[in-house]
PDB file of C-alpha atoms in Angstrom:
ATOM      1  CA  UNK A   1       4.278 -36.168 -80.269  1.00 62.00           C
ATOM      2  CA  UNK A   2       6.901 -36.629 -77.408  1.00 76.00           C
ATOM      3  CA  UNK A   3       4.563 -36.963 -74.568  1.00 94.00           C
ATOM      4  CA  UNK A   4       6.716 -36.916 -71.537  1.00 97.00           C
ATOM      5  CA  UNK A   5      10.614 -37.002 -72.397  1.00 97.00           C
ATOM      6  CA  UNK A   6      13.422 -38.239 -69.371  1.00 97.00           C
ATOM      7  CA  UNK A   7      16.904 -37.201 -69.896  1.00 97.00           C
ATOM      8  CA  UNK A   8      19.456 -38.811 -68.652  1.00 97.00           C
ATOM      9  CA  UNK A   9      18.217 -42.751 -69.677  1.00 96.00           C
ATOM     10  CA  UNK A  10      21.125 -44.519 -67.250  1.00 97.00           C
ATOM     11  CA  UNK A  11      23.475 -42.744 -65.069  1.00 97.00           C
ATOM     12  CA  UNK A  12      25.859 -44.211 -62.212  1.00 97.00           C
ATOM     13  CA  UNK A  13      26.741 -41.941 -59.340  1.00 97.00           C
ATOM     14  CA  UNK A  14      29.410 -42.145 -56.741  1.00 98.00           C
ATOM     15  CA  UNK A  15      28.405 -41.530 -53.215  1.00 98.00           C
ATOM     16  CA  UNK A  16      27.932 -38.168 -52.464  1.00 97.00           C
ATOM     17  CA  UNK A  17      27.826 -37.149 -56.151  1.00 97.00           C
ATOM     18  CA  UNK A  18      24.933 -34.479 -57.084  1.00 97.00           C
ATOM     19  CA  UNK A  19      23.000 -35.009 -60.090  1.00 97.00           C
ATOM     20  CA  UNK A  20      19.537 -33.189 -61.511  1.00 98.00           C
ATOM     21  CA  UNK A  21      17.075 -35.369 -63.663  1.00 98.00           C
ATOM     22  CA  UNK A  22      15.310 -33.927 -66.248  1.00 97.00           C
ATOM     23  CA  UNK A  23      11.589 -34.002 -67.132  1.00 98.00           C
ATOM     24  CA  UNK A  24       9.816 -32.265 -69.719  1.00 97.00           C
ATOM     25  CA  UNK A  25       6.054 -32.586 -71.673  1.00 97.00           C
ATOM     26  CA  UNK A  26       4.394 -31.552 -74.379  1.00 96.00           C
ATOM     27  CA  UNK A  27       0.810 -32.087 -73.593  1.00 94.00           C
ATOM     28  CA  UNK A  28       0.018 -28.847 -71.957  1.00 94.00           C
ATOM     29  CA  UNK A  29      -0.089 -30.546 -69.046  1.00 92.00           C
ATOM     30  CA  UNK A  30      -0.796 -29.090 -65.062  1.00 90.00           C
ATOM     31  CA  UNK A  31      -0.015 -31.703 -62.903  1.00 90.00           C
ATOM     32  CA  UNK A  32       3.638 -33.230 -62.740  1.00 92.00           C
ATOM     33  CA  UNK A  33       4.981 -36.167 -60.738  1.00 93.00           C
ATOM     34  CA  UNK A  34       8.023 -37.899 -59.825  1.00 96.00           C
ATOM     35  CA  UNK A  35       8.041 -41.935 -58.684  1.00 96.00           C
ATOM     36  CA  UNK A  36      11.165 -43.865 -57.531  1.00 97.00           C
ATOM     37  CA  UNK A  37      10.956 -48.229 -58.336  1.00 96.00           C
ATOM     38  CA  UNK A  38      13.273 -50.398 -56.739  1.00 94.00           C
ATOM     39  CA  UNK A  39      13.454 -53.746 -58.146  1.00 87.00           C
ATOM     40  CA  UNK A  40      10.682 -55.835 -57.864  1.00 82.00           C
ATOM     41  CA  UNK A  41       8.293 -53.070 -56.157  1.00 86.00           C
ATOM     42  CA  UNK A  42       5.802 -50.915 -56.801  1.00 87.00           C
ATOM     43  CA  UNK A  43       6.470 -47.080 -57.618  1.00 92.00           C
ATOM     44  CA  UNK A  44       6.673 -44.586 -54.776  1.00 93.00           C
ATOM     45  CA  UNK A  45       5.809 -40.927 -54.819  1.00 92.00           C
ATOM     46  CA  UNK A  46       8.536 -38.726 -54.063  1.00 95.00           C
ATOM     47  CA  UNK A  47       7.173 -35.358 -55.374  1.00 94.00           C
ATOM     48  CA  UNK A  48       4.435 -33.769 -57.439  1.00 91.00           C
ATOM     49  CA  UNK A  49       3.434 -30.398 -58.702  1.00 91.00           C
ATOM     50  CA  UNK A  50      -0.129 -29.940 -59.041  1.00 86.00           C
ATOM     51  CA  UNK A  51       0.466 -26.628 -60.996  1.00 87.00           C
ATOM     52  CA  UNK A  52       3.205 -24.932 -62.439  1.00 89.00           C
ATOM     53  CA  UNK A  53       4.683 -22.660 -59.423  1.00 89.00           C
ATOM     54  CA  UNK A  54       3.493 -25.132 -56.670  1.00 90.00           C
ATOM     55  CA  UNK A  55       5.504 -28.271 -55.760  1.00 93.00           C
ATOM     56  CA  UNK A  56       4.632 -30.871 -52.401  1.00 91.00           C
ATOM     57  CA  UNK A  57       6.527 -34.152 -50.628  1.00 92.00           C
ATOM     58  CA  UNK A  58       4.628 -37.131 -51.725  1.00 90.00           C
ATOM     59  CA  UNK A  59       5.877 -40.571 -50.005  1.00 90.00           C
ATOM     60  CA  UNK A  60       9.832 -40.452 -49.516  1.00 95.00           C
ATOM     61  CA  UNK A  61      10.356 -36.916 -50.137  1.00 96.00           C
ATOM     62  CA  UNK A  62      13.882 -37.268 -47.543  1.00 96.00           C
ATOM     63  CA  UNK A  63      17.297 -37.155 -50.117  1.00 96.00           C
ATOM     64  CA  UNK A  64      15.403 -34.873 -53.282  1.00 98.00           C
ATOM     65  CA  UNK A  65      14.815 -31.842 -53.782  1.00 97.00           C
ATOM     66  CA  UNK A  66      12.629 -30.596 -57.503  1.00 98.00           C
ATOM     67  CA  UNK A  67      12.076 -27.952 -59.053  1.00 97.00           C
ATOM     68  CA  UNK A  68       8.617 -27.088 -61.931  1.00 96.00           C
ATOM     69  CA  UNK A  69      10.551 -24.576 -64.105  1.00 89.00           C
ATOM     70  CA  UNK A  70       7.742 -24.074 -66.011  1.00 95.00           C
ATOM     71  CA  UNK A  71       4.509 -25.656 -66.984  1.00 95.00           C
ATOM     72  CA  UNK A  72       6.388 -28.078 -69.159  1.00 97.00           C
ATOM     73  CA  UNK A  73       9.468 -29.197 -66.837  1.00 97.00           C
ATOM     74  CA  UNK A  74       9.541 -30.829 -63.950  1.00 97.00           C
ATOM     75  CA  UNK A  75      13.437 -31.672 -62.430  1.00 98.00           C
ATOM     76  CA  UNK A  76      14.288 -33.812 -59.387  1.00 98.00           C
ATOM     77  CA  UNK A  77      17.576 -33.084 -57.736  1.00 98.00           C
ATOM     78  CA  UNK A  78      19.667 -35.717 -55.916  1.00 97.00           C
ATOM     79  CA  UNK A  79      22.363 -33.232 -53.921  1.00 94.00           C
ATOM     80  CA  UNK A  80      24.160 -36.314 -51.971  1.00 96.00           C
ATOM     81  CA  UNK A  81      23.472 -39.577 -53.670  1.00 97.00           C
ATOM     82  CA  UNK A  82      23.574 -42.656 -51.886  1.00 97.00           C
ATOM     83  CA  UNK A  83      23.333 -45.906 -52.537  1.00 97.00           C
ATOM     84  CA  UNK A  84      19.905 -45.980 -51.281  1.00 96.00           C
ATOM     85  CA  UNK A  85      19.028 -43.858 -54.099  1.00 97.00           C
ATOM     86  CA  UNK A  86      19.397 -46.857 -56.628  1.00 97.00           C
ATOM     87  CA  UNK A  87      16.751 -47.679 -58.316  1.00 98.00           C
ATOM     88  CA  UNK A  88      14.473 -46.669 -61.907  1.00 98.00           C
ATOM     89  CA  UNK A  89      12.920 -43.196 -61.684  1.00 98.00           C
ATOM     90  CA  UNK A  90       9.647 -42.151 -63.406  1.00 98.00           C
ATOM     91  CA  UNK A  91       8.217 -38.776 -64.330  1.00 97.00           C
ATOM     92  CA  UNK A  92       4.776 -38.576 -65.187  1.00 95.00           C
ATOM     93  CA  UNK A  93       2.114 -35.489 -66.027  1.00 93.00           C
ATOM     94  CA  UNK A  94      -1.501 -35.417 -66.366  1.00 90.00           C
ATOM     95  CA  UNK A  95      -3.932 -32.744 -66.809  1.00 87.00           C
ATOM     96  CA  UNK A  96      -5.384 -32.663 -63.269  1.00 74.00           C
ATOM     97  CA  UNK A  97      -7.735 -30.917 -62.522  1.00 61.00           C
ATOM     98  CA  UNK A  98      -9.948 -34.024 -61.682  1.00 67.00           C
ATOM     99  CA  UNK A  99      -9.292 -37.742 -61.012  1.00 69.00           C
ATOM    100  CA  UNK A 100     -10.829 -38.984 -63.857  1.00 72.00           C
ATOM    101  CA  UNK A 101      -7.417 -37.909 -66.367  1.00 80.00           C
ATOM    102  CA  UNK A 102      -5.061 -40.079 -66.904  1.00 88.00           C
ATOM    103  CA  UNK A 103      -1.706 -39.984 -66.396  1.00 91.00           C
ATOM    104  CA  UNK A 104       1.369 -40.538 -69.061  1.00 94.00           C
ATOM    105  CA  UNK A 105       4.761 -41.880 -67.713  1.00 95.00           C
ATOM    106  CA  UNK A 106       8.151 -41.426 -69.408  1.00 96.00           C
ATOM    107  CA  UNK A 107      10.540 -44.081 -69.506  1.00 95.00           C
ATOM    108  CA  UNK A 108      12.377 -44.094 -66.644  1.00 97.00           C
ATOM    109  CA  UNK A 109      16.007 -42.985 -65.734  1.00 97.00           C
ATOM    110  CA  UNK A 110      17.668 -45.909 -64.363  1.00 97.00           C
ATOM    111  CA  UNK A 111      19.887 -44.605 -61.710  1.00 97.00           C
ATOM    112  CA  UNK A 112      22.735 -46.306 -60.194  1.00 97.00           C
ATOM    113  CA  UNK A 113      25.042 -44.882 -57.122  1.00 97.00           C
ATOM    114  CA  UNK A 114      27.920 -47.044 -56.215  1.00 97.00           C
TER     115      UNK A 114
ATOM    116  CA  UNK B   1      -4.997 -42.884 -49.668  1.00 58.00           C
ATOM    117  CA  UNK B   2      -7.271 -44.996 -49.908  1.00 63.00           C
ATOM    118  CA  UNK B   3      -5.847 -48.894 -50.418  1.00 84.00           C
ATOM    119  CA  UNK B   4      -6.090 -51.648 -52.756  1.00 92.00           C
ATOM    120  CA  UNK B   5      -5.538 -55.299 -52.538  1.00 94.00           C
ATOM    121  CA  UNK B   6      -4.477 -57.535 -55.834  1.00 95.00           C
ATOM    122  CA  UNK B   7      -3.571 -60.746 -56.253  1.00 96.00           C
ATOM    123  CA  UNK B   8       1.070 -60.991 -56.606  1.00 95.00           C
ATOM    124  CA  UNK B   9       0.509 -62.962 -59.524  1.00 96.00           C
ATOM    125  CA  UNK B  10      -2.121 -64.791 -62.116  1.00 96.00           C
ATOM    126  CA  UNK B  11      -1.051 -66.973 -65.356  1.00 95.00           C
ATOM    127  CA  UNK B  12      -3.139 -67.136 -68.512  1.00 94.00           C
ATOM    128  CA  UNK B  13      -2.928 -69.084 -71.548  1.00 95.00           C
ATOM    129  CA  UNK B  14      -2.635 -67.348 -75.332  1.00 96.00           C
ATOM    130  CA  UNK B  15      -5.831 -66.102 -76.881  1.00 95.00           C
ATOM    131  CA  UNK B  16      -7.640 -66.690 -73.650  1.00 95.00           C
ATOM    132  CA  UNK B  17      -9.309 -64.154 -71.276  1.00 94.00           C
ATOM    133  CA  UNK B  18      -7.855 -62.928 -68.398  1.00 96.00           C
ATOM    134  CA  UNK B  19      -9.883 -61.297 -64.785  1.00 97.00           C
ATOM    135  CA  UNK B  20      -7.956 -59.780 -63.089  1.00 97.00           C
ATOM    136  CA  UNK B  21      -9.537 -59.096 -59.397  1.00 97.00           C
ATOM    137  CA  UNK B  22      -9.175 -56.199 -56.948  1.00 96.00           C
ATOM    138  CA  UNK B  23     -10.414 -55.355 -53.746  1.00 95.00           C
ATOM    139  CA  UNK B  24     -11.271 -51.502 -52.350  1.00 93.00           C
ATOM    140  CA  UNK B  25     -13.404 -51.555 -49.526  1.00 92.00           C
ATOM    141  CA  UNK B  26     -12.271 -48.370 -48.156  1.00 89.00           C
ATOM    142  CA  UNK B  27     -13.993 -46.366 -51.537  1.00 89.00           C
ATOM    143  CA  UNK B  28     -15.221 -43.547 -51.574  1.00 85.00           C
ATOM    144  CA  UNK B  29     -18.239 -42.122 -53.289  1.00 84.00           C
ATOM    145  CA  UNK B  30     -15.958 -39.889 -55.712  1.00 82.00           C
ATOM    146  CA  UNK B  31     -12.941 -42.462 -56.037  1.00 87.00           C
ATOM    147  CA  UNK B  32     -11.976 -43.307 -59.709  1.00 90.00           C
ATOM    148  CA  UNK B  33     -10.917 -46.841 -60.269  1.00 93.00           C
ATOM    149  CA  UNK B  34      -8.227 -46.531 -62.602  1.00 94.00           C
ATOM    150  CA  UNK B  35      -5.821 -49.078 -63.811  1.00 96.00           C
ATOM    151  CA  UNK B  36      -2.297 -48.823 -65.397  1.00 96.00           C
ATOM    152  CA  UNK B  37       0.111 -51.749 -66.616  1.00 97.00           C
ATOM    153  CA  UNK B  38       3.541 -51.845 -66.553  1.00 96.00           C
ATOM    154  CA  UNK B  39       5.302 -53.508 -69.510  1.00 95.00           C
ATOM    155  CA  UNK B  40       9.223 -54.489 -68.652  1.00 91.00           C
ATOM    156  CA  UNK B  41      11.967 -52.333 -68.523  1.00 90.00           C
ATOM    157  CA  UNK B  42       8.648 -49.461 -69.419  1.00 93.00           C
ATOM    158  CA  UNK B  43       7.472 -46.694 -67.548  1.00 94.00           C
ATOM    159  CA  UNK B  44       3.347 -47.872 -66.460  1.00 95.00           C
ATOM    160  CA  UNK B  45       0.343 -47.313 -69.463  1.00 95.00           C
ATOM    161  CA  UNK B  46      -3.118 -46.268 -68.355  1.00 94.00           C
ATOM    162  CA  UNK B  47      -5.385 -49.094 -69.549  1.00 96.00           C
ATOM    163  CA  UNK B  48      -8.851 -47.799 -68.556  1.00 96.00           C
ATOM    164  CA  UNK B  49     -11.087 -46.230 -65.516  1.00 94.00           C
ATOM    165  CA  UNK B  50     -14.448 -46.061 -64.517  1.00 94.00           C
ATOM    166  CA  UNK B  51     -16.288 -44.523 -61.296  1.00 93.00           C
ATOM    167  CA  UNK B  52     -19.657 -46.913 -61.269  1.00 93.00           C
ATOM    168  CA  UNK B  53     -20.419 -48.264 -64.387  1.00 92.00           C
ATOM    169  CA  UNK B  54     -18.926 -50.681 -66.566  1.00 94.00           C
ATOM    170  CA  UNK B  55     -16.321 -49.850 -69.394  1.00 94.00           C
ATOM    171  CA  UNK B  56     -15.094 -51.092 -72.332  1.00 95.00           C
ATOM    172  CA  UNK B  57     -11.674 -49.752 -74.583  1.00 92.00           C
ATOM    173  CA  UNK B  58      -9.763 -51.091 -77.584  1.00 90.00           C
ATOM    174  CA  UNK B  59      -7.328 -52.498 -74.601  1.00 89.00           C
ATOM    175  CA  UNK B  60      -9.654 -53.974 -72.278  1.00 95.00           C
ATOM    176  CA  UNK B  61     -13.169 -53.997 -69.747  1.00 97.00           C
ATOM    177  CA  UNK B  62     -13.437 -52.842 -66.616  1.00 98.00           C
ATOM    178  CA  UNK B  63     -16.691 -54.482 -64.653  1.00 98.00           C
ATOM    179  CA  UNK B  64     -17.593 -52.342 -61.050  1.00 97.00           C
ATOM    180  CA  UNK B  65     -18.894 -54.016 -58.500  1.00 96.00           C
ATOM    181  CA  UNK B  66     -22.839 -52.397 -57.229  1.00 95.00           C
ATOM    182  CA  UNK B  67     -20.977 -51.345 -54.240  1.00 95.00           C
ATOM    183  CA  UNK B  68     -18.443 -50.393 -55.996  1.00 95.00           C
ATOM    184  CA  UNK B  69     -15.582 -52.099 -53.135  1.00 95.00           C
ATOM    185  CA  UNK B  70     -14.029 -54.083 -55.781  1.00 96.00           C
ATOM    186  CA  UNK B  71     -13.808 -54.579 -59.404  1.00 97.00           C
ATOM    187  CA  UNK B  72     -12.027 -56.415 -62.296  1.00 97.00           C
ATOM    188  CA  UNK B  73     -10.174 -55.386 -65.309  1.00 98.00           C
ATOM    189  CA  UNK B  74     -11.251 -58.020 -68.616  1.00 97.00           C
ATOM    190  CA  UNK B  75      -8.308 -58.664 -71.146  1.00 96.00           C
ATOM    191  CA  UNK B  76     -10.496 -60.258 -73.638  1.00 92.00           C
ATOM    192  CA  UNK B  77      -8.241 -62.506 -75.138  1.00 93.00           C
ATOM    193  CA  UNK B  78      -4.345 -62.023 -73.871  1.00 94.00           C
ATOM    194  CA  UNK B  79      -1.280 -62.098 -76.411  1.00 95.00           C
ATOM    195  CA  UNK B  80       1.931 -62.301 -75.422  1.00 95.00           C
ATOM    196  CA  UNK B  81       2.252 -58.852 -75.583  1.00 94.00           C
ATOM    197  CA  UNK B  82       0.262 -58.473 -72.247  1.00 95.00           C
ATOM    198  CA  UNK B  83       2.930 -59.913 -70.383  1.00 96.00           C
ATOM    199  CA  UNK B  84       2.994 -57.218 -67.575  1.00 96.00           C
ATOM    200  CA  UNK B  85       2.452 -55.965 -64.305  1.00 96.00           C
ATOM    201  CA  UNK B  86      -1.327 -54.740 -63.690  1.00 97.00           C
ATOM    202  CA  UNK B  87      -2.017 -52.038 -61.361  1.00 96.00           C
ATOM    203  CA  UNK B  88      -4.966 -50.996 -59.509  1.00 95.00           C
ATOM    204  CA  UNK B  89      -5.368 -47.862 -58.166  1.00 91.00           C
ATOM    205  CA  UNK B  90      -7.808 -45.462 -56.675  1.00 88.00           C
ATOM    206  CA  UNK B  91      -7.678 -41.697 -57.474  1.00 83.00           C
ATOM    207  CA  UNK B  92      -9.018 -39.388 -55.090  1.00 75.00           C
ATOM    208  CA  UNK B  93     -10.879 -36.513 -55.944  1.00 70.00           C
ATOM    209  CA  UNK B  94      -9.836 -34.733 -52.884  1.00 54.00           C
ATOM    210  CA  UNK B  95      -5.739 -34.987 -53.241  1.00 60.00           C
ATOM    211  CA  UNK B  96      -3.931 -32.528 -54.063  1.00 55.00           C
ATOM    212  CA  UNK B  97      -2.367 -32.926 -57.425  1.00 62.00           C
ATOM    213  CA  UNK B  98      -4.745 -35.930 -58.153  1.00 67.00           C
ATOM    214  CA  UNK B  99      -1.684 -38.220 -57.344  1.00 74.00           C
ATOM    215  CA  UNK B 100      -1.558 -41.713 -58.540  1.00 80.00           C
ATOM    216  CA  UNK B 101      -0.747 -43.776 -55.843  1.00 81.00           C
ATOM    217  CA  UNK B 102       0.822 -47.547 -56.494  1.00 86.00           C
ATOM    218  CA  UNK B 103       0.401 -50.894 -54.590  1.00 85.00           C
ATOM    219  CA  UNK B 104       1.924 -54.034 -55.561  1.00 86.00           C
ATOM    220  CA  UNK B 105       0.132 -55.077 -58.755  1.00 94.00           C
ATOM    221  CA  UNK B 106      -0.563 -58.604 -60.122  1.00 96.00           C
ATOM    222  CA  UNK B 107       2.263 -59.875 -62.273  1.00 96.00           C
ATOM    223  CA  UNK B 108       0.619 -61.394 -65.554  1.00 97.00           C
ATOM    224  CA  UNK B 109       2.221 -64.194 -67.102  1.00 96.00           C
ATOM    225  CA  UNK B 110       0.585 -65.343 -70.253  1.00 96.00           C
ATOM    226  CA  UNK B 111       2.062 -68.853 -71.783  1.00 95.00           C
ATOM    227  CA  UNK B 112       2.144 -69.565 -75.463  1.00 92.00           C
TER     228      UNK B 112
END
């Protein structure tokens, strides 16, 4: 069981460089979220999709752009990186429906734009 | 959302328990109290949630204040292992998408 899978695990960007991360999950999951950590910080919300066809800006939305595929993948699209952008990303997906599921995180893409 | 307030940091010794506090005075009546951990170089682990009463799970205890504006997560007897940054967090019924979303935490250290 593969619970949520994040593909690439490291990548370095140039500035201006476009790159699409990939998040997919096998629980039959609704709900499907994407965080940004910078070092030594908590995790931000940059977008979620409560259900497959619907997607919303969560806290620093500006620079990304996602897409839900389908109920099971979830991509975040970086069309200009900058260096801003550095940091660890995190997908997560939950069943929703109610705020008493809990949530499973992959393991992060650590992203680096130089 | 509403907010939570954690200690930055708390130390522990081996095989000793660990309370770790938080404060939500802003709660609502149909908040979830959940709590996640973040292991290094790991994407966060949900650890355990509760709404008013007390719970208990192979990983830890979670104790609810009567007025439910703060509570505090009970690692029985901390390893090495739980090493890790502790966050508490406050789902909201109401939010689209049932987001999750993060303060700071409280960085555990636990010495052998």
């Amino acid at each position: 069981n593969a619970g949520v899978t994040q593909t690439p695990k490291f990548q370095v960007l140039k500035t201006g460089q476009s790159m699409t991360l990939q998040c997919a999950q096998d629980m039959n999951h609704n709900s499907m979220y994407w965080y940004r950590q910078d070092p030594g910080m908590g995790l931000r919300l940059i977008y979620y999709s409560a259900s497959e066809g619907t997607t919303d800006k969560g806290e620093v939305p500006n620079g990304y752009n996602v897409s839900r595929l389908n109920k099971r993948e979830f991509s975040l699209r970086l069309e200009s990186a900058a260096p801003s952008q550095t940091s660890v990303y995190f997908c997560a997906s939950s069943v929703g429906g109610g705020s008493y599921t809990e949530a499973f995180f992959g393991q992060g893409t650590r992203l680096t734009v130089v | 959302d509403a907010k939570t307030t954690q200690p930055n940091s708390m130390e522990s010794n081996e095989e000793e328990p660990v309370h770790l506090p938080c404060n939500h005075s802003t709660i609502s009546g149909t908040d979830y109290i959940h709590w996640y951990r973040q292991l290094p170089s790991q994407g966060p682990e949900y650890v355990i949630h509760g709404l008013t009463s007390n719970v208990n799970n192979r990983m830890a205890s979670l104790a609810i204040a009567e007025d439910r504006k703060s509570s505090t997560l009970i690692l029985h007897r901390a390893t090495l292992r739980d090493a890790a940054v502790y966050y508490c967090i406050l789902r909201v019924p109401k939010a689209a998408g049932n987001k999750l979303t993060f303060g700071g935490g409280t960085r555990v250290l636990v010495k052998p």
